[in-house]
């Protein structure tokens, strides 16, 4: 799966300066950017420079956005090297003492650590005796998509959120006009609708596996598309592209979330109930930075509900202002919205999962996500594609 | 905030909104698109035009106009006024007849459809039997004679549309009495003409397609005389004396027949082929009028020699020794002649010709037959409109000077007043003088008086003289060499052919205080002009501005720069150019701004923008906005890239469509199978055209095409760098969502000529959503948009509040955002696209005055979206106020042509030749208000008994209802409009 990893060639510096921190100690050394080598060698090197040959380590680095991201395989190691500009800051932890919650989006900048969540994640009581099964670090990756609002939507519908995060990958899908048949008191009625007509290979939409050709688009960011023209819907989607939430009626209804069933938890439709009582399965796919062109790495299940204030997401308010002679700075919301925005996240955050059960049962801790590709729903769905009009009941 | 809102707040605001905003489309300016029929009523002195889209428009004295639209979208083929009445009848090409009336309501006349009728033939008869080809509105005002394709004449009583079967004149009745030896006897073909005999309304002349004419007595129900014409008949005309008939024919000849002779006339008294010897085209209509002095006027259309002049659109006028063939630039629809005197029975005074693209009125009383300038129905599109600009409340002085400049240009027009004077214009005098400027493809700018209902031409500016163009203006297109035959004379101003498309005007800006005008064109040229009351000969200094600023890897594949005349050029009185900027590369100008106080012009193209100092005639600075990865902008004009693709696609569609429709039109015994095939093909085609339309969903990226295109430029005096000193600045918005702010340093006034103006970049804002920036404005401390340059100096605006902080309003296609200044941070915003999927196409700042309180007004943004909806958005709160659907969303050119006024009105093109005026303001609406009164009817025409019995109930009921004053008015009105009253009662049951 690392065939398609690419090192951006725009960096001209041949060496990477590394500053590694373990406990209170720092080590500085440099690496050849063009020949970073394997992760195992690097791991050995770290143990060597810190002189802790027998300590199991969890390696993390600070990425450009200031997030703490893990290094645990060749891919994310290469990513870390290639994006270091020019200093690569490493944070080493003992594996048994690791604070997993520290990883993830906004992790370095965020002030308050959600202690409750950390407890849930690690379940220290339950896991003290047996070694924790580390499937993967839940916050190793930024979310690229999620299913949201499962508890309030009809089972036949699916609300999908695509996180653009300013990454290079295209959203990558096309929509078209079509018609769907609905049951009304007057009988069957053909109504115009908007459908997904094509997926761009390698695009965000395809890689999530949550959208498929011939899915009917019902809403865009909470606004119904009924009565709107194809061009209008296109413009709405593009206007919301930084934080696109589409509600679709999947053409293939077999993978729908089934509610109120027991903790069967197996297969792709696995369902559990969360502590809140609103519960769900939701396939959220995550993107590791390690493999920008690869398929989803670890489809971890995440429950998420869409909050109204996120609808008004102000992410797009990060307009860039360049003052004469000065540096670029993003604009923050001021004045009227100031009080509100300080308590509101400026980036869309996702709630941590309440349930970590992987779809295919437990996995070994070091499992790289490649082995999970069998659960890629996108593949399933494509093989079950249906053509023609879709009957809505 | 919401929870603090008191109850009742909303309803109060709603009430205020009603006082501020009111939407209506008030009037159509310009020339109706695709006219198809013309009629004139000498009694009412009104002109009627029917169009192919089913509209009917009536015009009288300037300001008197009415419009009606048939529910059917069918072509109006004929219009006929009922003599001595307020009614008119239209015939559509779906063979339906419609009755319209001008009814007075609250002192203003309205055009209403009051009845419709379709002839029904006997069962089993072919449709041609009832297919109406000619209509005669009988002078009694009670009868319509309908001639049909089958050769029958049906008699219908109006206004009730009651068929009088016993009075019908069937083709068999006619055939029975034709002499045996007359060859076309077997098939007379359709009724081509129906004419009432002057002085004897009981006799009607029926002309048949094959040439036969029959004089029929309506009273005695029999044919009186037969005229055995043998040429295909085109039209018939009774001479005024009732003794001679003129008939025109398809071979280019006309004949004169005498009616005083015997029953059968087999030879005309006189026959002539005016442009004879070689085969000629048909004379489609012939008229002749006597004059007091002797020689008559003979006027006919067509008849040109087929081979050499068959493609000309001509009307020939022959009077005594004068013979002129008026040569029109588009197809002749119809024409009529207006005669002098109270009753319109004197000498012919004017020839009114409706051609496809304009209305031309020729003064027949003045020597040389000059053209009379039309006060309405002006051909806006004499060269295609490329842009428009509106300036409200023009100072009187400037207005006078423009008018004076225009008068000099109009010397070739006749001095005679406009001959059509029906109706009374009751509209109030417009409160202010408004100018609409239209830029055209041929490099002209036309100035229109847009203050009232009549869009009146004031002045025409041509910019072509500044440049060398292919078509030299000197080689005047043949004003007819001496002795040329036929004696052509070009008339009309419709001329769609442009010598050089690079001359096309793209942007116009007029400063109404200084009289400085800037126009910018297709080849990157910007002219700065000044109003001069005298003609002048001068050299126009040109400055070339490189907008690439050293950007490499650029290849311009578009047109070259215009070639400037270096010798002094003579300019007539009016706007005269004194400075010229030429952008390099010479791409189309996409934005301009003028600051007449600072004497600066800013301009932008798809490559960048610059500022030019027209005082010192030097360039201040230029900035390249080009993205190196933008291939399209790098290479050539965007219009070409897009239009080729589009036109290819369209032409393919057209081919496919025409194939299908051809198949559908094969009526002759088409096999059922074939028909079915065609149908299937059409369906498949429809499917095909629906199915593959798909849209890509992709976030905008900086690599998209034309991100560097400058969409808007704005000069402002504001707090750009610190909050204590305001400085002159220029703001530019691009297609890629970037806003650049430049600080300008102007030397003090006394050193303005010597010291240079400088500019330096102060800010750059990159909108995260990257949508094109379509508008920029700065609001002062009170939240009011900054006034125009010189507006405060002329005491016409309050000086802006410089104490409180200013705000920058950025309008992108997707959202409205208010930023603080000088530190740029978002204050408020309103999303448009994310919510309803529409995008901003046009935006303007307007002041909405309250219709109730004289001195209350609110500023707002007027926005037109790509869905054709109009929105009003309040300032500075940026809240949606009202929205109205205005233009069909498919009408892309209509949306693109929209221009707003400063007071909440606007114009957009509904066809290449017509502006629709709309208003969002409740304060002032320009709309026609006019009254047409019933003509003085000779008492013999109206049957008194009938009027009484029908009028009774109608009048009585009204009187009982009203109070005293109204009662008197009602009585007055019902007496005046008696006829309308009973017409109304009569027609109602037959409607539908």
XYZ file of C-alpha atoms in Angstrom, chain B residues 502-907:
406
model
C -12.514 45.463 -31.287
C -14.283 48.805 -31.190
C -17.090 47.335 -29.073
C -17.818 49.264 -25.888
C -17.580 47.189 -22.706
C -17.700 49.641 -19.817
C -18.985 53.183 -19.452
C -18.696 55.621 -16.595
C -19.997 59.175 -16.660
C -19.355 61.712 -13.916
C -22.418 63.909 -14.002
C -20.776 66.744 -12.081
C -17.664 67.231 -14.172
C -18.981 65.957 -17.493
C -16.048 63.555 -17.753
C -16.867 60.298 -19.497
C -14.766 57.176 -19.723
C -15.530 54.375 -22.103
C -13.603 51.148 -22.351
C -13.675 48.599 -25.107
C -12.962 45.118 -26.350
C -9.343 45.710 -27.370
C -8.214 47.038 -24.001
C -8.769 50.668 -24.929
C -9.912 53.248 -22.378
C -10.915 56.682 -23.644
C -11.359 59.670 -21.378
C -13.716 62.230 -22.883
C -14.803 65.695 -21.992
C -17.929 67.527 -23.016
C -17.140 70.404 -25.356
C -19.786 72.630 -26.900
C -17.614 73.453 -29.895
C -16.150 71.131 -32.472
C -12.405 70.618 -32.149
C -9.522 69.092 -34.001
C -6.993 67.402 -31.798
C -4.563 64.542 -31.401
C -5.521 61.981 -28.807
C -2.423 61.037 -26.812
C -2.203 57.311 -26.250
C -0.498 55.568 -23.329
C 0.251 51.868 -23.469
C 0.118 50.125 -20.105
C 1.756 46.753 -19.653
C -0.443 44.796 -17.290
C 1.779 41.732 -17.276
C 4.461 43.502 -15.273
C 7.133 41.069 -16.296
C 5.054 37.933 -15.891
C 6.739 35.451 -18.209
C 5.545 32.424 -20.043
C 2.784 34.458 -21.510
C 1.463 34.091 -25.000
C -1.379 36.329 -26.143
C -3.229 34.725 -28.998
C -6.062 37.217 -29.159
C -6.620 40.266 -31.286
C -4.073 43.028 -31.671
C -4.248 46.483 -30.203
C -6.225 49.097 -32.096
C -4.195 51.307 -34.350
C -4.392 54.910 -33.141
C -4.561 57.838 -35.569
C -1.549 60.004 -34.980
C -2.739 62.982 -36.955
C -5.226 65.453 -35.442
C -8.784 64.184 -35.705
C -11.772 66.450 -35.985
C -14.411 65.838 -33.319
C -17.896 67.349 -33.489
C -19.389 69.202 -30.532
C -20.179 66.834 -27.715
C -17.944 64.409 -25.869
C -14.436 64.633 -27.263
C -11.649 62.240 -26.288
C -8.540 63.790 -24.779
C -6.708 60.780 -23.410
C -6.383 57.149 -24.392
C -5.003 54.197 -22.477
C -4.294 50.937 -24.244
C -3.732 47.830 -22.178
C -1.134 45.322 -23.176
C -2.162 42.552 -23.753
C -5.198 44.129 -25.422
C -7.763 42.032 -23.603
C -11.305 43.164 -23.064
C -11.738 45.679 -20.251
C -13.657 44.031 -17.431
C -13.910 46.871 -14.930
C -13.426 50.601 -14.810
C -13.742 53.308 -12.165
C -13.495 57.053 -12.501
C -12.674 59.574 -9.806
C -13.214 62.995 -11.287
C -12.044 64.831 -8.177
C -8.692 63.072 -8.132
C -8.691 62.949 -11.945
C -7.884 59.264 -11.989
C -9.226 56.357 -13.997
C -8.793 52.772 -12.878
C -9.199 49.901 -15.331
C -8.931 46.148 -15.189
C -8.733 43.187 -17.553
C -8.250 39.469 -17.104
C -4.560 40.157 -16.572
C -4.470 42.911 -14.011
C -5.437 46.446 -13.275
C -3.939 49.906 -13.408
C -4.545 53.531 -12.548
C -4.184 56.353 -15.056
C -3.844 60.025 -14.205
C -5.722 61.946 -16.873
C -4.544 65.278 -15.552
C -0.911 64.531 -16.234
C -1.772 61.951 -18.886
C 0.484 59.373 -17.319
C 0.090 55.970 -15.822
C 0.263 55.784 -12.026
C 0.813 52.063 -11.560
C -0.186 48.684 -12.890
C -0.591 45.407 -11.111
C -0.646 41.960 -12.633
C -3.189 39.606 -11.114
C -2.487 36.731 -13.437
C -2.050 33.265 -12.099
C 0.760 31.634 -14.080
C -1.102 28.338 -14.249
C -4.149 29.935 -15.794
C -3.818 28.860 -19.394
C -6.998 30.387 -20.717
C -6.283 33.871 -19.477
C -2.731 33.581 -20.684
C -3.686 32.928 -24.229
C -6.572 34.890 -25.478
C -9.900 36.540 -25.201
C -12.259 34.575 -23.065
C -15.188 35.201 -25.309
C -13.650 33.201 -28.093
C -12.763 30.187 -26.033
C -16.208 29.999 -24.571
C -18.254 30.957 -27.556
C -16.775 28.445 -29.932
C -17.594 25.624 -27.614
C -21.035 26.965 -27.004
C -21.874 27.785 -30.562
C -20.714 24.385 -31.734
C -22.927 22.726 -29.227
C -25.842 24.902 -30.140
C -25.499 24.400 -33.830
C -25.392 20.675 -33.382
C -28.554 20.860 -31.373
C -30.159 23.039 -33.964
C -29.339 20.604 -36.708
C -30.772 17.774 -34.743
C -33.855 19.714 -33.881
C -34.517 20.888 -37.377
C -34.238 17.335 -38.632
C -36.889 16.268 -36.235
C -39.162 19.155 -36.899
C -38.818 18.713 -40.634
C -40.009 15.242 -40.279
C -42.913 16.374 -38.209
C -43.972 18.875 -40.782
C -44.292 16.406 -43.586
C -48.006 16.447 -43.795
C -48.553 14.902 -47.195
C -49.573 11.343 -46.609
C -46.722 10.528 -44.323
C -46.756 6.900 -43.541
C -47.661 6.155 -39.989
C -44.468 4.259 -39.460
C -42.409 7.214 -40.459
C -44.313 9.441 -38.118
C -43.785 7.025 -35.304
C -40.102 6.893 -36.059
C -39.829 10.616 -35.936
C -41.609 10.657 -32.639
C -39.343 8.048 -31.197
C -36.339 9.901 -32.431
C -37.597 13.076 -30.845
C -38.123 11.296 -27.579
C -34.732 9.702 -27.702
C -33.276 13.077 -28.441
C -35.047 14.557 -25.502
C -33.759 11.830 -23.263
C -30.306 12.281 -24.637
C -30.381 15.967 -23.987
C -31.534 15.440 -20.446
C -29.421 12.521 -19.433
C -25.795 13.489 -19.892
C -26.014 16.839 -18.156
C -23.910 16.499 -15.080
C -22.070 18.958 -12.908
C -18.789 18.489 -11.185
C -18.678 19.171 -7.489
C -15.304 20.565 -6.682
C -14.011 23.183 -4.332
C -12.651 26.236 -6.067
C -8.939 26.281 -6.399
C -6.489 29.016 -7.123
C -5.638 27.258 -10.363
C -9.072 27.757 -11.846
C -9.380 29.762 -15.000
C -9.542 33.525 -14.912
C -8.956 33.864 -11.195
C -6.989 36.992 -11.958
C -9.781 38.631 -13.917
C -10.581 41.974 -12.336
C -14.307 42.137 -11.684
C -14.700 45.380 -9.831
C -12.782 48.561 -9.051
C -13.635 51.162 -6.455
C -12.121 54.480 -5.409
C -12.634 55.498 -1.788
C -11.372 57.966 0.722
C -11.208 55.966 3.903
C -9.167 54.646 6.801
C -7.036 52.181 5.038
C -3.882 52.024 7.160
C -4.726 53.671 10.457
C -7.881 54.809 12.162
C -7.009 58.477 12.410
C -6.060 59.454 8.882
C -8.192 58.710 5.910
C -6.369 58.332 2.658
C -7.379 58.010 -0.970
C -7.409 54.378 -2.013
C -8.237 52.066 -4.850
C -9.866 48.708 -4.245
C -9.927 45.895 -6.764
C -11.787 42.590 -6.598
C -10.908 39.586 -8.738
C -12.599 36.502 -10.033
C -10.539 34.382 -7.657
C -11.900 35.957 -4.493
C -9.026 38.354 -3.902
C -9.351 42.000 -2.915
C -6.406 44.335 -3.352
C -6.260 47.709 -1.661
C -3.854 50.371 -2.896
C -3.099 53.517 -1.038
C -2.862 56.533 -3.327
C -0.772 59.599 -2.658
C -2.063 62.687 -4.396
C 0.027 65.837 -4.530
C -1.556 68.988 -3.103
C -3.870 70.778 -5.524
C -1.384 73.533 -6.386
C 1.247 70.957 -7.400
C -1.190 68.564 -9.029
C 0.226 69.165 -12.505
C 3.845 68.627 -11.544
C 4.139 66.079 -8.761
C 3.334 62.520 -9.612
C 0.489 60.545 -8.126
C 1.782 57.371 -6.514
C 0.169 54.205 -5.333
C 1.372 51.436 -3.042
C -0.268 48.241 -1.981
C -1.756 48.427 1.502
C -3.769 45.253 1.823
C -4.694 42.061 0.166
C -7.629 39.934 1.245
C -8.031 36.382 0.003
C -11.563 35.226 0.558
C -11.535 31.662 1.781
C -14.452 30.693 -0.397
C -12.692 32.057 -3.470
C -15.878 33.187 -5.153
C -15.570 36.056 -7.623
C -15.760 39.489 -6.030
C -18.490 41.384 -7.871
C -18.851 44.484 -5.753
C -16.980 46.608 -3.231
C -18.182 49.508 -1.131
C -17.104 51.347 1.969
C -19.669 52.410 4.538
C -18.997 55.442 6.671
C -19.449 55.827 10.425
C -23.216 55.964 10.031
C -23.273 52.886 7.863
C -23.970 54.887 4.723
C -22.060 54.125 1.512
C -19.471 56.779 0.741
C -20.778 59.427 -1.664
C -19.657 59.665 -5.267
C -16.742 61.914 -6.079
C -17.733 65.599 -6.296
C -21.170 64.785 -4.885
C -20.405 66.493 -1.597
C -18.625 69.379 -3.316
C -21.840 70.051 -5.222
C -23.864 69.947 -2.022
C -25.838 66.991 -3.226
C -24.851 64.586 -0.507
C -24.121 64.745 3.154
C -20.408 64.535 3.754
C -19.493 61.119 5.064
C -19.054 60.499 8.761
C -15.337 60.328 9.340
C -15.503 60.066 13.125
C -16.720 56.553 13.662
C -14.946 53.666 12.017
C -15.549 52.697 8.429
C -16.455 49.304 7.098
C -15.592 47.530 3.919
C -18.393 45.659 2.187
C -17.209 42.877 -0.072
C -19.843 41.313 -2.292
C -18.795 38.048 -3.812
C -20.957 35.893 -6.017
C -21.693 33.759 -2.973
C -21.898 36.006 0.042
C -21.933 39.518 1.448
C -19.309 40.335 4.027
C -18.694 43.379 6.114
C -15.127 43.911 7.352
C -13.830 46.422 9.830
C -11.266 48.988 8.779
C -8.411 49.704 8.996
C -7.716 46.327 10.612
C -9.554 43.919 8.394
C -11.676 41.488 10.302
C -15.096 40.050 9.603
C -17.967 41.836 11.251
C -21.085 40.435 9.650
C -21.891 38.362 6.669
C -24.783 36.984 4.740
C -24.504 33.801 2.782
C -26.489 33.484 -0.369
C -25.264 30.528 -2.389
C -24.824 28.197 0.552
C -28.442 28.751 1.476
C -30.400 28.803 -1.744
C -27.978 27.973 -4.484
C -28.232 31.275 -6.302
C -25.295 33.501 -7.124
C -24.967 37.236 -7.362
C -24.865 38.413 -10.955
C -25.490 42.133 -10.609
C -25.353 44.375 -7.603
C -25.925 48.054 -6.960
C -26.294 50.427 -4.047
C -29.629 52.238 -3.971
C -31.479 54.670 -1.781
C -35.050 53.659 -1.085
C -37.306 56.533 -0.169
C -40.417 55.938 1.847
C -43.669 56.392 -0.015
C -45.314 57.788 3.135
C -42.753 60.031 4.785
C -41.006 62.432 2.456
C -37.661 62.574 4.226
C -37.257 58.966 5.291
C -35.080 56.689 3.283
C -32.870 53.630 3.680
C -29.812 52.532 1.828
C -29.824 49.061 0.457
C -28.151 46.728 -1.945
C -30.088 45.700 -5.011
C -28.998 42.281 -6.143
C -29.876 40.238 -9.185
C -29.025 36.550 -8.944
C -28.309 34.007 -11.616
C -31.772 32.623 -10.896
C -33.225 35.908 -12.120
C -34.402 36.919 -8.660
C -34.098 40.422 -7.300
C -33.175 40.872 -3.645
C -32.992 43.974 -1.539
C -30.473 43.736 1.280
C -30.363 46.361 3.983
C -27.252 48.312 4.852
C -25.331 48.229 7.071
C -27.098 45.290 8.762
C -26.867 43.087 5.634
C -30.264 41.509 6.074
C -32.535 40.267 3.338
C -35.509 42.557 2.978
C -37.566 41.481 0.008
C -37.096 39.308 -3.025
C -39.011 39.003 -6.238
C -38.622 36.761 -9.246
C -37.908 39.065 -12.155
C -36.189 37.416 -15.106
C -36.421 33.829 -16.296
C -33.287 32.070 -15.188
C -32.737 30.734 -18.699
C -32.553 34.292 -19.980
C -28.836 34.649 -19.451
C -28.428 37.699 -21.649
C -31.312 39.414 -19.902
C -29.675 38.835 -16.528
C -26.306 39.953 -17.817
C -27.746 43.158 -19.269
C -29.378 44.335 -16.069
C -28.445 47.787 -14.837
C -29.631 49.429 -11.599
C -30.366 53.043 -10.881
C -29.445 54.828 -7.662
C -33.093 54.877 -6.585
C -34.137 51.276 -6.774
C -35.142 50.966 -10.384
C -33.506 49.042 -13.146
C -33.467 47.988 -16.758
